[in-house]
PDB file of C-alpha atoms in Angstrom:
ATOM      1  CA  MET B   1     -14.824  29.221 -85.395  1.00  0.00           C
ATOM      2  CA  THR B   2     -13.138  28.425 -82.302  1.00  0.00           C
ATOM      3  CA  ALA B   3      -9.471  28.516 -82.668  1.00  0.00           C
ATOM      4  CA  ILE B   4      -7.656  25.449 -82.042  1.00  0.00           C
ATOM      5  CA  GLY B   5      -4.444  25.479 -80.376  1.00  0.00           C
ATOM      6  CA  PHE B   6      -0.848  23.893 -79.100  1.00  0.00           C
ATOM      7  CA  HIS B   7      -0.106  23.832 -75.327  1.00  0.00           C
ATOM      8  CA  ALA B   8       3.544  23.954 -74.670  1.00  0.00           C
ATOM      9  CA  SER B   9       4.219  21.859 -71.171  1.00  0.00           C
ATOM     10  CA  HIS B  10       7.052  23.018 -69.927  1.00  0.00           C
ATOM     11  CA  GLU B  11       7.035  20.869 -66.709  1.00  0.00           C
ATOM     12  CA  GLN B  12       7.510  18.015 -69.233  1.00  0.00           C
ATOM     13  CA  ILE B  13       9.473  18.735 -71.985  1.00  0.00           C
ATOM     14  CA  HIS B  14      12.929  19.779 -72.609  1.00  0.00           C
ATOM     15  CA  PRO B  15      12.252  23.902 -74.085  1.00  0.00           C
ATOM     16  CA  ARG B  16      14.876  22.565 -77.242  1.00  0.00           C
ATOM     17  CA  ALA B  17      12.126  19.960 -77.551  1.00  0.00           C
ATOM     18  CA  LEU B  18       9.249  21.910 -76.904  1.00  0.00           C
ATOM     19  CA  LEU B  19      10.723  24.688 -79.505  1.00  0.00           C
ATOM     20  CA  GLU B  20      10.383  22.063 -82.099  1.00  0.00           C
ATOM     21  CA  ALA B  21       7.225  21.020 -81.087  1.00  0.00           C
ATOM     22  CA  VAL B  22       5.176  24.580 -81.506  1.00  0.00           C
ATOM     23  CA  THR B  23       7.021  24.762 -84.333  1.00  0.00           C
ATOM     24  CA  HIS B  24       5.668  21.346 -85.930  1.00  0.00           C
ATOM     25  CA  ALA B  25       1.862  22.712 -84.488  1.00  0.00           C
ATOM     26  CA  GLU B  26       1.849  25.242 -86.951  1.00  0.00           C
ATOM     27  CA  ARG B  27       3.155  23.098 -89.537  1.00  0.00           C
ATOM     28  CA  VAL B  28       0.270  20.349 -88.977  1.00  0.00           C
ATOM     29  CA  GLY B  29      -2.536  23.012 -89.034  1.00  0.00           C
ATOM     30  CA  PHE B  30      -2.738  24.734 -85.330  1.00  0.00           C
ATOM     31  CA  ASP B  31      -4.015  27.847 -84.963  1.00  0.00           C
ATOM     32  CA  ALA B  32      -2.372  29.730 -81.806  1.00  0.00           C
ATOM     33  CA  ALA B  33      -0.227  28.059 -79.117  1.00  0.00           C
ATOM     34  CA  MET B  34      -0.044  28.819 -75.081  1.00  0.00           C
ATOM     35  CA  CYS B  35       2.715  27.595 -72.622  1.00  0.00           C
ATOM     36  CA  SER B  36       2.877  27.299 -68.750  1.00  0.00           C
ATOM     37  CA  ASP B  37       4.839  28.891 -66.101  1.00  0.00           C
ATOM     38  CA  HIS B  38       6.332  26.807 -63.191  1.00  0.00           C
ATOM     39  CA  PHE B  39       9.658  26.756 -61.314  1.00  0.00           C
ATOM     40  CA  ALA B  40       8.963  22.954 -61.020  1.00  0.00           C
ATOM     41  CA  PRO B  41       7.003  20.096 -62.646  1.00  0.00           C
ATOM     42  CA  TRP B  42       4.542  18.680 -60.335  1.00  0.00           C
ATOM     43  CA  SER B  43       6.236  15.304 -60.666  1.00  0.00           C
ATOM     44  CA  GLU B  44       9.936  14.228 -60.882  1.00  0.00           C
ATOM     45  CA  ARG B  45       8.860  11.723 -63.711  1.00  0.00           C
ATOM     46  CA  GLN B  46       7.806  14.904 -65.720  1.00  0.00           C
ATOM     47  CA  GLY B  47      11.370  15.767 -65.136  1.00  0.00           C
ATOM     48  CA  HIS B  48      11.654  19.576 -66.552  1.00  0.00           C
ATOM     49  CA  SER B  49      10.637  23.263 -65.759  1.00  0.00           C
ATOM     50  CA  GLY B  50      12.116  25.567 -68.494  1.00  0.00           C
ATOM     51  CA  PHE B  51      11.594  29.489 -68.326  1.00  0.00           C
ATOM     52  CA  ALA B  52       8.801  30.474 -70.130  1.00  0.00           C
ATOM     53  CA  TRP B  53       9.042  34.114 -70.730  1.00  0.00           C
ATOM     54  CA  SER B  54      12.795  33.468 -72.848  1.00  0.00           C
ATOM     55  CA  TRP B  55      10.926  30.470 -74.430  1.00  0.00           C
ATOM     56  CA  LEU B  56       8.126  32.770 -75.601  1.00  0.00           C
ATOM     57  CA  GLY B  57      10.364  34.924 -77.443  1.00  0.00           C
ATOM     58  CA  SER B  58      12.216  32.294 -79.292  1.00  0.00           C
ATOM     59  CA  ALA B  59       8.471  30.665 -80.317  1.00  0.00           C
ATOM     60  CA  LEU B  60       7.115  33.762 -81.038  1.00  0.00           C
ATOM     61  CA  GLN B  61       9.969  34.577 -83.720  1.00  0.00           C
ATOM     62  CA  ALA B  62       9.786  30.892 -85.131  1.00  0.00           C
ATOM     63  CA  THR B  63       6.185  30.862 -85.743  1.00  0.00           C
ATOM     64  CA  GLY B  64       3.472  33.236 -86.964  1.00  0.00           C
ATOM     65  CA  LEU B  65       1.001  32.048 -83.993  1.00  0.00           C
ATOM     66  CA  SER B  66      -0.558  33.350 -81.467  1.00  0.00           C
ATOM     67  CA  PHE B  67       0.437  32.792 -77.722  1.00  0.00           C
ATOM     68  CA  GLY B  68      -0.346  33.252 -74.351  1.00  0.00           C
ATOM     69  CA  VAL B  69       0.925  31.745 -71.080  1.00  0.00           C
ATOM     70  CA  VAL B  70      -0.138  31.138 -67.548  1.00  0.00           C
ATOM     71  CA  ASN B  71       1.553  33.331 -64.743  1.00  0.00           C
ATOM     72  CA  ALA B  72       1.206  34.292 -61.187  1.00  0.00           C
ATOM     73  CA  PRO B  73       2.288  37.823 -60.277  1.00  0.00           C
ATOM     74  CA  GLY B  74       2.929  38.729 -56.290  1.00  0.00           C
ATOM     75  CA  GLN B  75       5.710  36.316 -55.201  1.00  0.00           C
ATOM     76  CA  ARG B  76       7.987  34.637 -57.332  1.00  0.00           C
ATOM     77  CA  TYR B  77       7.430  37.514 -59.956  1.00  0.00           C
ATOM     78  CA  HIS B  78       7.371  41.010 -59.093  1.00  0.00           C
ATOM     79  CA  PRO B  79       4.106  42.696 -61.018  1.00  0.00           C
ATOM     80  CA  ALA B  80       6.598  45.250 -62.624  1.00  0.00           C
ATOM     81  CA  VAL B  81       9.098  42.773 -63.955  1.00  0.00           C
ATOM     82  CA  ILE B  82       5.824  40.775 -65.564  1.00  0.00           C
ATOM     83  CA  ALA B  83       4.782  44.446 -66.900  1.00  0.00           C
ATOM     84  CA  GLN B  84       7.801  44.663 -68.656  1.00  0.00           C
ATOM     85  CA  ALA B  85       7.989  40.915 -69.670  1.00  0.00           C
ATOM     86  CA  ILE B  86       4.656  41.542 -71.374  1.00  0.00           C
ATOM     87  CA  GLY B  87       5.128  44.765 -72.418  1.00  0.00           C
ATOM     88  CA  THR B  88       8.433  43.902 -74.479  1.00  0.00           C
ATOM     89  CA  LEU B  89       6.448  40.992 -76.042  1.00  0.00           C
ATOM     90  CA  GLY B  90       3.557  42.930 -76.660  1.00  0.00           C
ATOM     91  CA  ALA B  91       5.848  45.502 -78.630  1.00  0.00           C
ATOM     92  CA  MET B  92       7.672  42.986 -80.697  1.00  0.00           C
ATOM     93  CA  TYR B  93       4.908  40.959 -81.774  1.00  0.00           C
ATOM     94  CA  PRO B  94       1.960  43.205 -82.098  1.00  0.00           C
ATOM     95  CA  GLY B  95      -1.407  41.449 -81.636  1.00  0.00           C
ATOM     96  CA  ARG B  96       0.128  38.445 -80.828  1.00  0.00           C
ATOM     97  CA  PHE B  97       0.480  38.040 -77.010  1.00  0.00           C
ATOM     98  CA  TRP B  98      -1.754  37.499 -73.910  1.00  0.00           C
ATOM     99  CA  ALA B  99      -0.887  36.771 -70.588  1.00  0.00           C
ATOM    100  CA  ALA B 100      -3.371  34.703 -68.078  1.00  0.00           C
ATOM    101  CA  LEU B 101      -2.632  35.591 -64.310  1.00  0.00           C
ATOM    102  CA  GLY B 102      -3.816  33.645 -61.773  1.00  0.00           C
ATOM    103  CA  SER B 103      -3.165  33.428 -57.695  1.00  0.00           C
ATOM    104  CA  GLY B 104      -0.258  30.686 -58.181  1.00  0.00           C
ATOM    105  CA  GLU B 105       0.405  27.382 -56.436  1.00  0.00           C
ATOM    106  CA  ALA B 106       2.692  26.814 -53.814  1.00  0.00           C
ATOM    107  CA  ALA B 107       5.185  24.392 -55.673  1.00  0.00           C
ATOM    108  CA  ASN B 108       6.221  27.539 -57.884  1.00  0.00           C
ATOM    109  CA  GLU B 109       5.855  30.397 -54.920  1.00  0.00           C
ATOM    110  CA  HIS B 110       7.536  28.890 -51.883  1.00  0.00           C
ATOM    111  CA  ILE B 111      11.280  29.086 -53.480  1.00  0.00           C
ATOM    112  CA  THR B 112      10.647  32.492 -52.212  1.00  0.00           C
ATOM    113  CA  GLY B 113      11.125  31.559 -48.817  1.00  0.00           C
ATOM    114  CA  ASP B 114       8.054  33.775 -47.754  1.00  0.00           C
ATOM    115  CA  VAL B 115       4.907  32.548 -45.974  1.00  0.00           C
ATOM    116  CA  TRP B 116       2.026  31.228 -48.602  1.00  0.00           C
ATOM    117  CA  PRO B 117      -0.698  33.082 -47.880  1.00  0.00           C
ATOM    118  CA  ARG B 118      -4.368  31.879 -47.873  1.00  0.00           C
ATOM    119  CA  LYS B 119      -6.464  32.125 -50.860  1.00  0.00           C
ATOM    120  CA  ASP B 120      -8.325  34.917 -50.262  1.00  0.00           C
ATOM    121  CA  VAL B 121      -4.937  37.074 -49.693  1.00  0.00           C
ATOM    122  CA  ARG B 122      -3.297  35.735 -52.661  1.00  0.00           C
ATOM    123  CA  ASN B 123      -6.545  36.897 -54.870  1.00  0.00           C
ATOM    124  CA  ALA B 124      -6.558  40.492 -53.041  1.00  0.00           C
ATOM    125  CA  ARG B 125      -3.051  40.356 -54.050  1.00  0.00           C
ATOM    126  CA  LEU B 126      -3.200  39.382 -57.449  1.00  0.00           C
ATOM    127  CA  ARG B 127      -5.721  42.008 -57.709  1.00  0.00           C
ATOM    128  CA  GLU B 128      -3.174  44.518 -56.826  1.00  0.00           C
ATOM    129  CA  CYS B 129      -0.743  43.142 -59.346  1.00  0.00           C
ATOM    130  CA  VAL B 130      -3.293  42.952 -62.403  1.00  0.00           C
ATOM    131  CA  GLU B 131      -3.890  46.890 -61.395  1.00  0.00           C
ATOM    132  CA  VAL B 132      -0.151  47.749 -61.320  1.00  0.00           C
ATOM    133  CA  ILE B 133       0.431  46.000 -64.500  1.00  0.00           C
ATOM    134  CA  ARG B 134      -2.127  47.704 -66.046  1.00  0.00           C
ATOM    135  CA  ALA B 135      -0.884  51.185 -65.155  1.00  0.00           C
ATOM    136  CA  LEU B 136       2.626  50.284 -66.165  1.00  0.00           C
ATOM    137  CA  LEU B 137       1.605  49.083 -69.575  1.00  0.00           C
ATOM    138  CA  ARG B 138      -0.604  52.436 -69.829  1.00  0.00           C
ATOM    139  CA  GLY B 139       2.875  54.313 -69.164  1.00  0.00           C
ATOM    140  CA  GLU B 140       1.965  55.962 -66.053  1.00  0.00           C
ATOM    141  CA  GLU B 141       4.339  55.855 -63.199  1.00  0.00           C
ATOM    142  CA  VAL B 142       3.668  53.806 -60.336  1.00  0.00           C
ATOM    143  CA  SER B 143       4.142  53.308 -57.033  1.00  0.00           C
ATOM    144  CA  HIS B 144       1.880  51.303 -54.475  1.00  0.00           C
ATOM    145  CA  ASP B 145       2.218  50.104 -51.204  1.00  0.00           C
ATOM    146  CA  GLY B 146      -0.038  47.321 -50.363  1.00  0.00           C
ATOM    147  CA  LEU B 147       0.232  43.397 -50.553  1.00  0.00           C
ATOM    148  CA  VAL B 148       2.655  44.326 -53.004  1.00  0.00           C
ATOM    149  CA  ARG B 149       4.894  47.196 -53.427  1.00  0.00           C
ATOM    150  CA  VAL B 150       6.271  48.985 -55.980  1.00  0.00           C
ATOM    151  CA  ASP B 151       8.434  52.571 -56.279  1.00  0.00           C
ATOM    152  CA  ARG B 152       8.467  55.001 -58.882  1.00  0.00           C
ATOM    153  CA  ALA B 153       8.222  52.289 -61.875  1.00  0.00           C
ATOM    154  CA  ARG B 154       7.805  53.577 -65.423  1.00  0.00           C
ATOM    155  CA  LEU B 155       8.022  50.927 -68.311  1.00  0.00           C
ATOM    156  CA  TRP B 156       9.947  52.583 -71.173  1.00  0.00           C
ATOM    157  CA  SER B 157       9.108  50.501 -74.143  1.00  0.00           C
ATOM    158  CA  ARG B 158       5.342  49.656 -74.182  1.00  0.00           C
ATOM    159  CA  PRO B 159       2.887  47.792 -77.169  1.00  0.00           C
ATOM    160  CA  GLU B 160       1.053  50.350 -79.166  1.00  0.00           C
ATOM    161  CA  GLN B 161      -1.592  47.176 -78.588  1.00  0.00           C
ATOM    162  CA  LEU B 162      -2.338  46.824 -74.662  1.00  0.00           C
ATOM    163  CA  PRO B 163      -1.786  42.403 -74.647  1.00  0.00           C
ATOM    164  CA  ALA B 164      -4.990  40.895 -72.650  1.00  0.00           C
ATOM    165  CA  LEU B 165      -4.917  40.094 -69.451  1.00  0.00           C
ATOM    166  CA  VAL B 166      -7.096  37.257 -69.183  1.00  0.00           C
ATOM    167  CA  GLY B 167      -8.642  35.467 -65.574  1.00  0.00           C
ATOM    168  CA  ALA B 168      -7.533  32.228 -64.842  1.00  0.00           C
ATOM    169  CA  ALA B 169     -10.168  30.284 -62.701  1.00  0.00           C
ATOM    170  CA  VAL B 170     -11.393  26.713 -62.033  1.00  0.00           C
ATOM    171  CA  SER B 171     -14.494  27.400 -59.780  1.00  0.00           C
ATOM    172  CA  VAL B 172     -17.832  29.043 -61.003  1.00  0.00           C
ATOM    173  CA  GLU B 173     -17.017  31.760 -57.586  1.00  0.00           C
ATOM    174  CA  THR B 174     -13.476  32.798 -59.146  1.00  0.00           C
ATOM    175  CA  ALA B 175     -15.000  32.865 -62.622  1.00  0.00           C
ATOM    176  CA  ARG B 176     -17.314  35.621 -61.460  1.00  0.00           C
ATOM    177  CA  TRP B 177     -14.968  37.392 -59.557  1.00  0.00           C
ATOM    178  CA  CYS B 178     -12.135  37.314 -62.825  1.00  0.00           C
ATOM    179  CA  ALA B 179     -15.305  39.246 -64.208  1.00  0.00           C
ATOM    180  CA  GLU B 180     -14.573  42.767 -62.187  1.00  0.00           C
ATOM    181  CA  TRP B 181     -10.949  43.004 -64.023  1.00  0.00           C
ATOM    182  CA  ALA B 182      -9.543  40.330 -66.569  1.00  0.00           C
ATOM    183  CA  ASP B 183     -10.197  40.675 -70.600  1.00  0.00           C
ATOM    184  CA  GLY B 184     -11.018  37.182 -71.421  1.00  0.00           C
ATOM    185  CA  LEU B 185     -11.028  33.876 -68.910  1.00  0.00           C
ATOM    186  CA  ILE B 186      -9.298  30.586 -69.155  1.00  0.00           C
ATOM    187  CA  THR B 187     -10.319  27.123 -67.172  1.00  0.00           C
ATOM    188  CA  VAL B 188      -9.501  23.622 -67.918  1.00  0.00           C
ATOM    189  CA  ASN B 189     -11.238  20.448 -69.109  1.00  0.00           C
ATOM    190  CA  ALA B 190     -14.146  19.709 -66.827  1.00  0.00           C
ATOM    191  CA  PRO B 191     -17.966  18.142 -67.136  1.00  0.00           C
ATOM    192  CA  THR B 192     -19.914  20.240 -69.876  1.00  0.00           C
ATOM    193  CA  GLU B 193     -21.979  21.321 -66.958  1.00  0.00           C
ATOM    194  CA  HIS B 194     -19.580  22.672 -64.944  1.00  0.00           C
ATOM    195  CA  LEU B 195     -17.989  24.909 -67.865  1.00  0.00           C
ATOM    196  CA  ARG B 196     -21.549  25.601 -68.458  1.00  0.00           C
ATOM    197  CA  ARG B 197     -22.186  27.532 -65.369  1.00  0.00           C
ATOM    198  CA  MET B 198     -18.599  29.057 -65.252  1.00  0.00           C
ATOM    199  CA  ILE B 199     -18.983  30.685 -68.524  1.00  0.00           C
ATOM    200  CA  ASP B 200     -22.765  31.622 -67.455  1.00  0.00           C
ATOM    201  CA  ALA B 201     -21.089  33.159 -63.942  1.00  0.00           C
ATOM    202  CA  TYR B 202     -18.516  35.258 -65.870  1.00  0.00           C
ATOM    203  CA  ARG B 203     -21.018  36.496 -68.694  1.00  0.00           C
ATOM    204  CA  SER B 204     -23.387  37.200 -65.796  1.00  0.00           C
ATOM    205  CA  ALA B 205     -21.462  39.099 -63.892  1.00  0.00           C
ATOM    206  CA  GLY B 206     -20.046  41.592 -66.981  1.00  0.00           C
ATOM    207  CA  GLY B 207     -17.436  39.426 -67.970  1.00  0.00           C
ATOM    208  CA  ARG B 208     -15.589  40.163 -71.450  1.00  0.00           C
ATOM    209  CA  GLY B 209     -13.396  39.078 -74.098  1.00  0.00           C
ATOM    210  CA  PRO B 210     -12.702  35.354 -75.558  1.00  0.00           C
ATOM    211  CA  LEU B 211     -12.639  32.734 -73.659  1.00  0.00           C
ATOM    212  CA  HIS B 212     -10.334  30.165 -73.560  1.00  0.00           C
ATOM    213  CA  LEU B 213     -10.191  26.673 -72.750  1.00  0.00           C
ATOM    214  CA  GLN B 214      -6.945  24.409 -72.057  1.00  0.00           C
ATOM    215  CA  VAL B 215      -8.087  20.420 -72.733  1.00  0.00           C
ATOM    216  CA  HIS B 216      -5.855  17.712 -70.989  1.00  0.00           C
ATOM    217  CA  LEU B 217      -5.752  14.440 -73.663  1.00  0.00           C
ATOM    218  CA  SER B 218      -4.027  11.259 -73.969  1.00  0.00           C
ATOM    219  CA  TRP B 219      -3.718   9.443 -77.161  1.00  0.00           C
ATOM    220  CA  ALA B 220      -1.733   6.682 -78.793  1.00  0.00           C
ATOM    221  CA  PRO B 221      -2.449   4.236 -81.611  1.00  0.00           C
ATOM    222  CA  ALA B 222      -3.559   1.765 -78.824  1.00  0.00           C
ATOM    223  CA  GLN B 223      -5.962   2.297 -75.942  1.00  0.00           C
ATOM    224  CA  ALA B 224      -3.699   0.411 -73.502  1.00  0.00           C
ATOM    225  CA  GLU B 225      -0.779   2.905 -74.791  1.00  0.00           C
ATOM    226  CA  ALA B 226      -2.870   6.073 -74.513  1.00  0.00           C
ATOM    227  CA  GLU B 227      -3.652   5.198 -70.511  1.00  0.00           C
ATOM    228  CA  ALA B 228      -0.057   4.226 -69.626  1.00  0.00           C
ATOM    229  CA  ILE B 229       1.222   7.764 -70.813  1.00  0.00           C
ATOM    230  CA  ALA B 230      -1.743   9.483 -69.226  1.00  0.00           C
ATOM    231  CA  TYR B 231      -0.696   7.645 -66.150  1.00  0.00           C
ATOM    232  CA  ASP B 232       2.370   7.812 -65.918  1.00  0.00           C
ATOM    233  CA  GLN B 233       2.710  11.814 -66.840  1.00  0.00           C
ATOM    234  CA  TRP B 234      -0.403  13.027 -65.298  1.00  0.00           C
ATOM    235  CA  ARG B 235      -1.487  11.069 -62.059  1.00  0.00           C
ATOM    236  CA  SER B 236      -0.148  13.617 -60.126  1.00  0.00           C
ATOM    237  CA  ASN B 237      -2.077  16.346 -61.685  1.00  0.00           C
ATOM    238  CA  VAL B 238      -5.727  14.911 -60.316  1.00  0.00           C
ATOM    239  CA  PHE B 239      -6.042  17.143 -57.110  1.00  0.00           C
ATOM    240  CA  ALA B 240      -8.404  19.524 -56.683  1.00  0.00           C
ATOM    241  CA  PRO B 241      -8.112  22.633 -54.776  1.00  0.00           C
ATOM    242  CA  PRO B 242      -6.724  23.440 -52.153  1.00  0.00           C
ATOM    243  CA  ILE B 243      -4.028  20.252 -52.479  1.00  0.00           C
ATOM    244  CA  CYS B 244      -3.234  21.302 -55.672  1.00  0.00           C
ATOM    245  CA  TRP B 245      -2.222  24.862 -54.370  1.00  0.00           C
ATOM    246  CA  ASP B 246      -0.741  24.076 -51.403  1.00  0.00           C
ATOM    247  CA  LEU B 247       1.901  21.116 -51.891  1.00  0.00           C
ATOM    248  CA  THR B 248       5.107  22.228 -52.096  1.00  0.00           C
ATOM    249  CA  THR B 249       7.472  19.655 -54.088  1.00  0.00           C
ATOM    250  CA  PRO B 250       7.528  17.020 -56.795  1.00  0.00           C
ATOM    251  CA  GLU B 251       7.958  14.542 -54.159  1.00  0.00           C
ATOM    252  CA  HIS B 252       5.036  15.457 -52.384  1.00  0.00           C
ATOM    253  CA  PHE B 253       2.821  15.474 -55.385  1.00  0.00           C
ATOM    254  CA  ASP B 254       4.375  11.853 -56.346  1.00  0.00           C
ATOM    255  CA  VAL B 255       3.963  10.372 -52.459  1.00  0.00           C
ATOM    256  CA  LEU B 256       0.324  11.589 -52.670  1.00  0.00           C
ATOM    257  CA  SER B 257      -0.361   9.599 -56.326  1.00  0.00           C
ATOM    258  CA  ALA B 258       1.434   6.632 -55.725  1.00  0.00           C
ATOM    259  CA  GLU B 259      -2.326   4.996 -55.381  1.00  0.00           C
ATOM    260  CA  VAL B 260      -4.281   7.236 -58.085  1.00  0.00           C
ATOM    261  CA  PRO B 261      -7.082   4.968 -59.770  1.00  0.00           C
ATOM    262  CA  MET B 262      -7.091   4.829 -63.327  1.00  0.00           C
ATOM    263  CA  ALA B 263     -11.134   5.769 -62.875  1.00  0.00           C
ATOM    264  CA  ARG B 264     -10.040   9.117 -60.987  1.00  0.00           C
ATOM    265  CA  LEU B 265      -7.352  10.033 -64.268  1.00  0.00           C
ATOM    266  CA  VAL B 266      -9.947   9.907 -66.307  1.00  0.00           C
ATOM    267  CA  GLU B 267     -12.025  12.709 -64.804  1.00  0.00           C
ATOM    268  CA  VAL B 268      -9.184  15.388 -65.682  1.00  0.00           C
ATOM    269  CA  VAL B 269      -7.652  13.810 -68.762  1.00  0.00           C
ATOM    270  CA  ASN B 270      -9.662  12.484 -71.867  1.00  0.00           C
ATOM    271  CA  ILE B 271      -8.212   9.567 -72.652  1.00  0.00           C
ATOM    272  CA  SER B 272      -8.774   7.345 -76.240  1.00  0.00           C
ATOM    273  CA  ALA B 273      -7.146   5.798 -79.368  1.00  0.00           C
ATOM    274  CA  ASP B 274     -10.106   6.711 -81.227  1.00  0.00           C
ATOM    275  CA  LEU B 275      -9.569  10.030 -82.679  1.00  0.00           C
ATOM    276  CA  GLY B 276     -13.058   9.980 -83.493  1.00  0.00           C
ATOM    277  CA  ARG B 277     -14.170  10.277 -79.748  1.00  0.00           C
ATOM    278  CA  HIS B 278     -11.505  13.454 -79.214  1.00  0.00           C
ATOM    279  CA  VAL B 279     -13.271  15.259 -82.561  1.00  0.00           C
ATOM    280  CA  GLY B 280     -16.667  14.781 -80.134  1.00  0.00           C
ATOM    281  CA  TRP B 281     -15.181  15.855 -76.934  1.00  0.00           C
ATOM    282  CA  LEU B 282     -13.453  18.770 -78.787  1.00  0.00           C
ATOM    283  CA  GLU B 283     -16.965  19.400 -80.569  1.00  0.00           C
ATOM    284  CA  GLU B 284     -18.859  19.604 -77.226  1.00  0.00           C
ATOM    285  CA  TYR B 285     -16.449  21.898 -75.989  1.00  0.00           C
ATOM    286  CA  ALA B 286     -16.660  24.404 -78.973  1.00  0.00           C
ATOM    287  CA  ASP B 287     -20.469  24.047 -78.657  1.00  0.00           C
ATOM    288  CA  LEU B 288     -20.412  25.694 -75.131  1.00  0.00           C
ATOM    289  CA  GLY B 289     -18.699  28.760 -76.962  1.00  0.00           C
ATOM    290  CA  PHE B 290     -15.171  28.838 -76.390  1.00  0.00           C
ATOM    291  CA  ASP B 291     -13.093  31.022 -78.816  1.00  0.00           C
ATOM    292  CA  GLN B 292     -10.224  29.277 -78.642  1.00  0.00           C
ATOM    293  CA  ILE B 293      -9.125  25.746 -77.133  1.00  0.00           C
ATOM    294  CA  ALA B 294      -5.592  25.016 -76.263  1.00  0.00           C
ATOM    295  CA  LEU B 295      -4.668  21.173 -76.620  1.00  0.00           C
ATOM    296  CA  HIS B 296      -2.490  19.548 -74.127  1.00  0.00           C
ATOM    297  CA  HIS B 297      -1.508  15.867 -74.942  1.00  0.00           C
ATOM    298  CA  VAL B 298      -0.041  14.562 -72.041  1.00  0.00           C
ATOM    299  CA  GLY B 299       2.951  13.026 -72.910  1.00  0.00           C
ATOM    300  CA  GLN B 300       6.427  13.542 -73.691  1.00  0.00           C
ATOM    301  CA  ASP B 301       6.524  12.906 -77.387  1.00  0.00           C
ATOM    302  CA  GLN B 302       4.581  15.400 -79.024  1.00  0.00           C
ATOM    303  CA  ARG B 303       5.216  14.119 -82.830  1.00  0.00           C
ATOM    304  CA  PRO B 304       2.785  11.457 -83.250  1.00  0.00           C
ATOM    305  CA  PHE B 305       0.073  13.506 -81.639  1.00  0.00           C
ATOM    306  CA  LEU B 306       0.214  16.295 -83.734  1.00  0.00           C
ATOM    307  CA  ASP B 307       0.833  14.303 -86.673  1.00  0.00           C
ATOM    308  CA  ALA B 308      -2.616  12.219 -86.177  1.00  0.00           C
ATOM    309  CA  PHE B 309      -4.896  15.826 -84.774  1.00  0.00           C
ATOM    310  CA  GLY B 310      -3.407  18.205 -87.583  1.00  0.00           C
ATOM    311  CA  ASP B 311      -4.459  15.041 -89.999  1.00  0.00           C
ATOM    312  CA  ARG B 312      -7.863  13.492 -88.668  1.00  0.00           C
ATOM    313  CA  VAL B 313      -8.862  15.934 -86.052  1.00  0.00           C
ATOM    314  CA  LEU B 314      -8.732  19.359 -86.899  1.00  0.00           C
ATOM    315  CA  PRO B 315     -10.163  19.541 -90.321  1.00  0.00           C
ATOM    316  CA  LYS B 316     -13.118  17.559 -89.127  1.00  0.00           C
ATOM    317  CA  LEU B 317     -13.533  20.316 -86.056  1.00  0.00           C
ATOM    318  CA  ARG B 318     -13.353  23.172 -88.852  1.00  0.00           C
ATOM    319  CA  ARG B 319     -15.663  21.386 -90.961  1.00  0.00           C
ATOM    320  CA  ALA B 320     -18.233  21.370 -88.043  1.00  0.00           C
ATOM    321  CA  SER B 321     -17.657  24.894 -87.560  1.00  0.00           C
TER     322      SER B 321
END
């Protein structure tokens, strides 16, 4: 049965309110959770960007849910520091934590003042980081000289059960590449045929482990309200790579998205006041073979969404499974 998780969006919600939301998600029946890891929001309207790793310790302690985080090691984060963070959470909460690793976005990474590399260099850097993180989690002493540098690093507190390192991808090509190193795959909602090609590419290349999907959605009791929420909060997130990778500030995203039409937004956010329609969308994704689907209501007030989906969506999905 596909697990249905709650996506905690640090870019949109104060970390204290986000902790309240994830504990409420568990109460109303969500199976799992995951969160973003940003230094800046996508838009000034979103207005937040809490530190994911501080928050994760609180969220794991406050709930019994499993948690994942999407992280980009290599520039803002040294891979040895991320290995230590993963190892500590894995040791404290065995079997409940995983990390999805990606090549990152300039909006978060430019803060170091370092050059933002080409995509092929970022991928190569990520691959080095994965190897460093895995070796440290295994207990090895690591020295490495490459796109990242490590000098005689060793983790002294390690988990008995190694957390999964999941590959983050939005293209068929990247999904195929992730199969070389990842313990699973995560992507975001897209037309089902595209998602099917990604899954096929990952599996046919030898990809192992669970398949995760993050679904952006907007629900409200009235259609106009659901559309207004999505337009206010998520129209800055409609841009495909390389634009979303390479812009550097929320102001850039806001200027670029000032004239985005609603027709463009509905391509990336499932917007409907009809809970039955949301059930249908989620059943289609589950039928593709995703092991976990994390629901991201793009509004800032999470309680109405959590109550409605806990009462009228999750039970139908479980009966269908």
